[in-house]
PDB file of N, CA and C in Angstrom:
ATOM      1  N   MET O1458       0.703  -1.357   0.093  1.00  0.00           N
ATOM      2  CA  MET O1458      -0.004  -0.413  -0.024  1.00  0.00           C
ATOM      3  C   MET O1458       0.752   1.260   0.442  1.00  0.00           C
ATOM      4  N   PHE O1459       0.909   2.114  -0.954  1.00  0.00           N
ATOM      5  CA  PHE O1459       1.293   3.781  -0.215  1.00  0.00           C
ATOM      6  C   PHE O1459      -0.168   4.826  -0.503  1.00  0.00           C
ATOM      7  N   ILE O1460       0.978   5.988   0.761  1.00  0.00           N
ATOM      8  CA  ILE O1460       0.409   6.492   1.236  1.00  0.00           C
ATOM      9  C   ILE O1460       1.130   7.421   1.434  1.00  0.00           C
ATOM     10  N   GLU O1461       0.551   8.665   0.590  1.00  0.00           N
ATOM     11  CA  GLU O1461       1.267   9.988   0.762  1.00  0.00           C
ATOM     12  C   GLU O1461       0.892  10.396   2.358  1.00  0.00           C
ATOM     13  N   GLU O1462       1.845  11.821   3.063  1.00  0.00           N
ATOM     14  CA  GLU O1462       1.014  11.884   4.001  1.00  0.00           C
ATOM     15  C   GLU O1462      -0.401  11.839   4.956  1.00  0.00           C
ATOM     16  N   PRO O1463      -0.384  10.370   5.225  1.00  0.00           N
ATOM     17  CA  PRO O1463      -1.755  10.566   6.025  1.00  0.00           C
ATOM     18  C   PRO O1463      -2.208  11.161   6.699  1.00  0.00           C
ATOM     19  N   GLU O1464      -1.019  12.090   7.685  1.00  0.00           N
ATOM     20  CA  GLU O1464      -1.398  12.815   8.565  1.00  0.00           C
ATOM     21  C   GLU O1464      -1.965  14.241   8.240  1.00  0.00           C
ATOM     22  N   ASN O1465      -2.065  14.598   6.998  1.00  0.00           N
ATOM     23  CA  ASN O1465      -2.587  15.536   6.488  1.00  0.00           C
ATOM     24  C   ASN O1465      -4.194  15.455   5.352  1.00  0.00           C
ATOM     25  N   HIS O1466      -4.564  14.141   5.647  1.00  0.00           N
ATOM     26  CA  HIS O1466      -5.473  13.222   5.637  1.00  0.00           C
ATOM     27  C   HIS O1466      -6.535  13.070   6.203  1.00  0.00           C
ATOM     28  N   LEU O1467      -6.191  12.676   7.742  1.00  0.00           N
ATOM     29  CA  LEU O1467      -6.801  12.075   8.498  1.00  0.00           C
ATOM     30  C   LEU O1467      -6.660  12.484   9.717  1.00  0.00           C
ATOM     31  N   SER O1468      -7.739  12.018  10.146  1.00  0.00           N
ATOM     32  CA  SER O1468      -8.124  12.625  11.471  1.00  0.00           C
ATOM     33  C   SER O1468      -6.631  12.498  12.497  1.00  0.00           C
ATOM     34  N   PRO O1469      -6.070  12.868  13.925  1.00  0.00           N
ATOM     35  CA  PRO O1469      -5.485  12.306  14.303  1.00  0.00           C
ATOM     36  C   PRO O1469      -5.736  10.865  15.032  1.00  0.00           C
ATOM     37  N   VAL O1470      -7.027  10.584  15.421  1.00  0.00           N
ATOM     38  CA  VAL O1470      -7.344   9.424  15.968  1.00  0.00           C
ATOM     39  C   VAL O1470      -6.988   8.280  14.903  1.00  0.00           C
ATOM     40  N   ASN O1471      -8.179   8.767  13.415  1.00  0.00           N
ATOM     41  CA  ASN O1471      -8.088   7.401  12.803  1.00  0.00           C
ATOM     42  C   ASN O1471      -6.402   7.286  12.231  1.00  0.00           C
ATOM     43  N   PHE O1472      -5.318   8.349  12.230  1.00  0.00           N
ATOM     44  CA  PHE O1472      -4.172   8.120  11.799  1.00  0.00           C
ATOM     45  C   PHE O1472      -3.755   7.249  12.608  1.00  0.00           C
ATOM     46  N   ARG O1473      -3.609   7.290  13.623  1.00  0.00           N
ATOM     47  CA  ARG O1473      -3.252   6.563  15.587  1.00  0.00           C
ATOM     48  C   ARG O1473      -3.561   5.522  14.710  1.00  0.00           C
ATOM     49  N   ARG O1474      -4.736   5.144  14.047  1.00  0.00           N
ATOM     50  CA  ARG O1474      -5.820   4.097  14.225  1.00  0.00           C
ATOM     51  C   ARG O1474      -4.842   3.036  13.001  1.00  0.00           C
ATOM     52  N   LEU O1475      -4.689   3.954  12.049  1.00  0.00           N
ATOM     53  CA  LEU O1475      -4.183   3.211  10.726  1.00  0.00           C
ATOM     54  C   LEU O1475      -2.245   2.752  11.543  1.00  0.00           C
ATOM     55  N   VAL O1476      -2.086   3.545  11.937  1.00  0.00           N
ATOM     56  CA  VAL O1476      -0.480   2.866  11.886  1.00  0.00           C
ATOM     57  C   VAL O1476      -0.179   1.529  13.126  1.00  0.00           C
ATOM     58  N   GLN O1477      -1.826   1.842  14.311  1.00  0.00           N
ATOM     59  CA  GLN O1477      -1.583   0.445  15.083  1.00  0.00           C
ATOM     60  C   GLN O1477      -1.698  -0.485  14.089  1.00  0.00           C
ATOM     61  N   GLN O1478      -3.463  -0.711  13.399  1.00  0.00           N
ATOM     62  CA  GLN O1478      -3.239  -1.819  12.516  1.00  0.00           C
ATOM     63  C   GLN O1478      -2.462  -2.297  11.488  1.00  0.00           C
ATOM     64  N   VAL O1479      -1.343  -1.103  11.206  1.00  0.00           N
ATOM     65  CA  VAL O1479      -0.498  -1.327  10.473  1.00  0.00           C
ATOM     66  C   VAL O1479       0.873  -2.720  10.595  1.00  0.00           C
ATOM     67  N   ALA O1480       1.015  -1.780  12.473  1.00  0.00           N
ATOM     68  CA  ALA O1480       1.786  -2.379  12.908  1.00  0.00           C
ATOM     69  C   ALA O1480       1.481  -4.020  13.861  1.00  0.00           C
ATOM     70  N   PHE O1481       0.853  -4.311  13.908  1.00  0.00           N
ATOM     71  CA  PHE O1481       0.502  -5.790  13.500  1.00  0.00           C
ATOM     72  C   PHE O1481       0.191  -6.526  12.660  1.00  0.00           C
ATOM     73  N   ALA O1482       0.070  -5.871  11.486  1.00  0.00           N
ATOM     74  CA  ALA O1482      -0.572  -6.102  10.279  1.00  0.00           C
ATOM     75  C   ALA O1482       0.639  -7.802  10.005  1.00  0.00           C
ATOM     76  N   LYS O1483       0.174  -9.144   9.285  1.00  0.00           N
ATOM     77  CA  LYS O1483       1.791  -9.738   8.650  1.00  0.00           C
ATOM     78  C   LYS O1483       1.483  -9.262   7.260  1.00  0.00           C
ATOM     79  N   ASN O1484       2.637 -10.463   6.611  1.00  0.00           N
ATOM     80  CA  ASN O1484       2.474 -10.148   5.002  1.00  0.00           C
ATOM     81  C   ASN O1484       2.286  -8.880   4.615  1.00  0.00           C
ATOM     82  N   PHE O1485       2.719  -7.731   5.295  1.00  0.00           N
ATOM     83  CA  PHE O1485       1.506  -6.695   4.527  1.00  0.00           C
ATOM     84  C   PHE O1485       2.900  -5.281   4.315  1.00  0.00           C
ATOM     85  N   GLN O1486       3.098  -4.889   3.464  1.00  0.00           N
ATOM     86  CA  GLN O1486       4.088  -3.824   2.884  1.00  0.00           C
ATOM     87  C   GLN O1486       3.776  -2.397   2.567  1.00  0.00           C
ATOM     88  N   LEU O1487       4.305  -1.487   3.626  1.00  0.00           N
ATOM     89  CA  LEU O1487       3.691  -0.197   3.344  1.00  0.00           C
ATOM     90  C   LEU O1487       4.480   1.162   3.173  1.00  0.00           C
ATOM     91  N   PHE O1488       4.755   2.085   2.226  1.00  0.00           N
ATOM     92  CA  PHE O1488       5.533   2.769   1.511  1.00  0.00           C
ATOM     93  C   PHE O1488       4.564   3.894   2.380  1.00  0.00           C
ATOM     94  N   VAL O1489       5.237   4.600   3.164  1.00  0.00           N
ATOM     95  CA  VAL O1489       4.975   6.102   3.193  1.00  0.00           C
ATOM     96  C   VAL O1489       5.797   6.710   3.221  1.00  0.00           C
ATOM     97  N   THR O1490       5.131   8.878   2.519  1.00  0.00           N
ATOM     98  CA  THR O1490       5.549   9.676   2.878  1.00  0.00           C
ATOM     99  C   THR O1490       5.479  10.225   4.166  1.00  0.00           C
ATOM    100  N   THR O1491       6.070  11.015   5.435  1.00  0.00           N
ATOM    101  CA  THR O1491       5.364  11.735   5.844  1.00  0.00           C
ATOM    102  C   THR O1491       6.751  12.478   6.648  1.00  0.00           C
ATOM    103  N   HIS O1492       5.585  13.469   7.662  1.00  0.00           N
ATOM    104  CA  HIS O1492       6.426  14.293   8.405  1.00  0.00           C
ATOM    105  C   HIS O1492       6.555  14.328   9.641  1.00  0.00           C
ATOM    106  N   SER O1493       5.283  13.269   9.740  1.00  0.00           N
ATOM    107  CA  SER O1493       5.071  12.791  11.304  1.00  0.00           C
ATOM    108  C   SER O1493       6.037  11.532  11.691  1.00  0.00           C
ATOM    109  N   SER O1494       6.497  12.107  13.626  1.00  0.00           N
ATOM    110  CA  SER O1494       6.963  10.580  13.344  1.00  0.00           C
ATOM    111  C   SER O1494       6.515   9.792  14.928  1.00  0.00           C
ATOM    112  N   VAL O1495       4.928  10.060  14.418  1.00  0.00           N
ATOM    113  CA  VAL O1495       4.208   9.285  15.074  1.00  0.00           C
ATOM    114  C   VAL O1495       4.632   7.984  14.359  1.00  0.00           C
ATOM    115  N   ILE O1496       4.458   7.877  13.112  1.00  0.00           N
ATOM    116  CA  ILE O1496       4.994   6.497  12.317  1.00  0.00           C
ATOM    117  C   ILE O1496       6.208   6.018  13.038  1.00  0.00           C
ATOM    118  N   SER O1497       6.784   6.676  12.521  1.00  0.00           N
ATOM    119  CA  SER O1497       8.646   6.019  13.509  1.00  0.00           C
ATOM    120  C   SER O1497       8.756   5.411  14.621  1.00  0.00           C
ATOM    121  N   THR O1498       7.916   5.675  15.231  1.00  0.00           N
ATOM    122  CA  THR O1498       8.090   5.775  17.351  1.00  0.00           C
ATOM    123  C   THR O1498       7.129   4.753  17.522  1.00  0.00           C
ATOM    124  N   ARG O1499       5.907   4.240  16.514  1.00  0.00           N
ATOM    125  CA  ARG O1499       5.125   3.012  16.866  1.00  0.00           C
ATOM    126  C   ARG O1499       5.338   2.344  16.430  1.00  0.00           C
ATOM    127  N   LEU O1500       6.118   1.715  15.245  1.00  0.00           N
ATOM    128  CA  LEU O1500       6.464   0.766  14.288  1.00  0.00           C
ATOM    129  C   LEU O1500       7.471   0.019  14.861  1.00  0.00           C
ATOM    130  N   LYS O1501       8.260  -0.856  14.977  1.00  0.00           N
ATOM    131  CA  LYS O1501       9.613  -1.882  15.130  1.00  0.00           C
ATOM    132  C   LYS O1501      10.478  -1.118  14.159  1.00  0.00           C
ATOM    133  N   SER O1502      10.898  -0.296  14.899  1.00  0.00           N
ATOM    134  CA  SER O1502      12.241   0.204  13.940  1.00  0.00           C
ATOM    135  C   SER O1502      12.847  -0.371  13.112  1.00  0.00           C
ATOM    136  N   ASN O1503      13.306  -1.464  13.320  1.00  0.00           N
ATOM    137  CA  ASN O1503      14.381  -2.819  12.495  1.00  0.00           C
ATOM    138  C   ASN O1503      12.982  -3.173  11.211  1.00  0.00           C
ATOM    139  N   ASN O1504      11.621  -2.840  11.060  1.00  0.00           N
ATOM    140  CA  ASN O1504      11.230  -3.032  10.049  1.00  0.00           C
ATOM    141  C   ASN O1504      10.671  -1.989   9.074  1.00  0.00           C
ATOM    142  N   LEU O1505      11.731  -0.860   9.702  1.00  0.00           N
ATOM    143  CA  LEU O1505      11.283   0.438   8.594  1.00  0.00           C
ATOM    144  C   LEU O1505      12.693   0.374   7.827  1.00  0.00           C
ATOM    145  N   LEU O1506      12.188   1.159   6.053  1.00  0.00           N
ATOM    146  CA  LEU O1506      13.525   1.441   5.731  1.00  0.00           C
ATOM    147  C   LEU O1506      13.272   2.915   4.918  1.00  0.00           C
ATOM    148  N   ILE O1507      14.088   3.725   5.420  1.00  0.00           N
ATOM    149  CA  ILE O1507      14.548   4.934   5.092  1.00  0.00           C
ATOM    150  C   ILE O1507      15.166   5.150   3.635  1.00  0.00           C
ATOM    151  N   MET O1508      14.247   5.770   2.989  1.00  0.00           N
ATOM    152  CA  MET O1508      14.980   6.302   1.469  1.00  0.00           C
ATOM    153  C   MET O1508      15.157   7.785   1.019  1.00  0.00           C
ATOM    154  N   TYR O1509      15.722   8.211   1.386  1.00  0.00           N
ATOM    155  CA  TYR O1509      16.410   9.588   0.753  1.00  0.00           C
ATOM    156  C   TYR O1509      17.411   9.833  -0.722  1.00  0.00           C
ATOM    157  N   GLN O1510      17.095  11.075  -1.110  1.00  0.00           N
ATOM    158  CA  GLN O1510      17.860  11.000  -2.635  1.00  0.00           C
ATOM    159  C   GLN O1510      18.703  12.518  -2.271  1.00  0.00           C
ATOM    160  N   GLU O1511      20.358  12.496  -2.389  1.00  0.00           N
ATOM    161  CA  GLU O1511      20.690  13.728  -2.959  1.00  0.00           C
ATOM    162  C   GLU O1511      21.632  13.626  -3.473  1.00  0.00           C
ATOM    163  N   SER O1512      21.134  14.615  -4.804  1.00  0.00           N
ATOM    164  CA  SER O1512      21.556  14.806  -5.800  1.00  0.00           C
ATOM    165  C   SER O1512      20.751  13.635  -6.710  1.00  0.00           C
ATOM    166  N   ASP O1513      22.117  12.915  -7.573  1.00  0.00           N
ATOM    167  CA  ASP O1513      21.304  11.701  -8.297  1.00  0.00           C
ATOM    168  C   ASP O1513      21.190  10.235  -7.480  1.00  0.00           C
ATOM    169  N   ASN O1514      21.890  10.487  -6.143  1.00  0.00           N
ATOM    170  CA  ASN O1514      21.938   9.389  -5.945  1.00  0.00           C
ATOM    171  C   ASN O1514      20.947   9.244  -4.934  1.00  0.00           C
ATOM    172  N   LEU O1515      20.048   7.704  -4.681  1.00  0.00           N
ATOM    173  CA  LEU O1515      19.067   7.351  -3.774  1.00  0.00           C
ATOM    174  C   LEU O1515      19.592   6.405  -2.765  1.00  0.00           C
ATOM    175  N   THR O1516      19.648   6.265  -1.738  1.00  0.00           N
ATOM    176  CA  THR O1516      20.178   5.919  -0.345  1.00  0.00           C
ATOM    177  C   THR O1516      18.965   4.773   0.399  1.00  0.00           C
ATOM    178  N   ILE O1517      19.160   3.966   0.210  1.00  0.00           N
ATOM    179  CA  ILE O1517      18.154   3.294   1.354  1.00  0.00           C
ATOM    180  C   ILE O1517      19.025   2.125   2.082  1.00  0.00           C
ATOM    181  N   SER O1518      17.989   3.033   3.620  1.00  0.00           N
ATOM    182  CA  SER O1518      19.088   2.445   5.013  1.00  0.00           C
ATOM    183  C   SER O1518      18.036   1.904   5.654  1.00  0.00           C
ATOM    184  N   ARG O1519      18.708   1.116   6.771  1.00  0.00           N
ATOM    185  CA  ARG O1519      17.775   0.447   7.495  1.00  0.00           C
ATOM    186  C   ARG O1519      17.319   1.486   8.740  1.00  0.00           C
ATOM    187  N   CYS O1520      16.611   1.178   9.562  1.00  0.00           N
ATOM    188  CA  CYS O1520      16.073   2.785  10.471  1.00  0.00           C
ATOM    189  C   CYS O1520      16.906   2.055  11.335  1.00  0.00           C
ATOM    190  N   ARG O1521      17.567   2.822  12.355  1.00  0.00           N
ATOM    191  CA  ARG O1521      18.505   2.872  13.754  1.00  0.00           C
ATOM    192  C   ARG O1521      17.349   2.678  15.091  1.00  0.00           C
ATOM    193  N   ASN O1522      17.407   2.376  16.484  1.00  0.00           N
ATOM    194  CA  ASN O1522      16.741   2.799  17.250  1.00  0.00           C
ATOM    195  C   ASN O1522      16.995   4.051  17.387  1.00  0.00           C
ATOM    196  N   SER O1523      16.778   5.067  17.308  1.00  0.00           N
ATOM    197  CA  SER O1523      17.384   6.505  16.930  1.00  0.00           C
ATOM    198  C   SER O1523      16.297   8.198  17.973  1.00  0.00           C
ATOM    199  N   PHE O1524      14.903   6.845  17.888  1.00  0.00           N
ATOM    200  CA  PHE O1524      13.981   7.823  18.293  1.00  0.00           C
ATOM    201  C   PHE O1524      13.792   8.399  19.110  1.00  0.00           C
TER     202      PHE O1524
END
């Protein structure tokens, strides 16, 4: 599933519900663009990948426990 900035389109209650359901889902992939720390703090960080682009280079890295 792809979701772009869900914090802008869902109420805070529904946004937290979405994150909670994703956290307990099995065999599920979610791609999210977000500025919210709720996603990164509610999900297991070893399951998160961070993608970012600098110039022409796309970097993908595992999220560390630094929240």
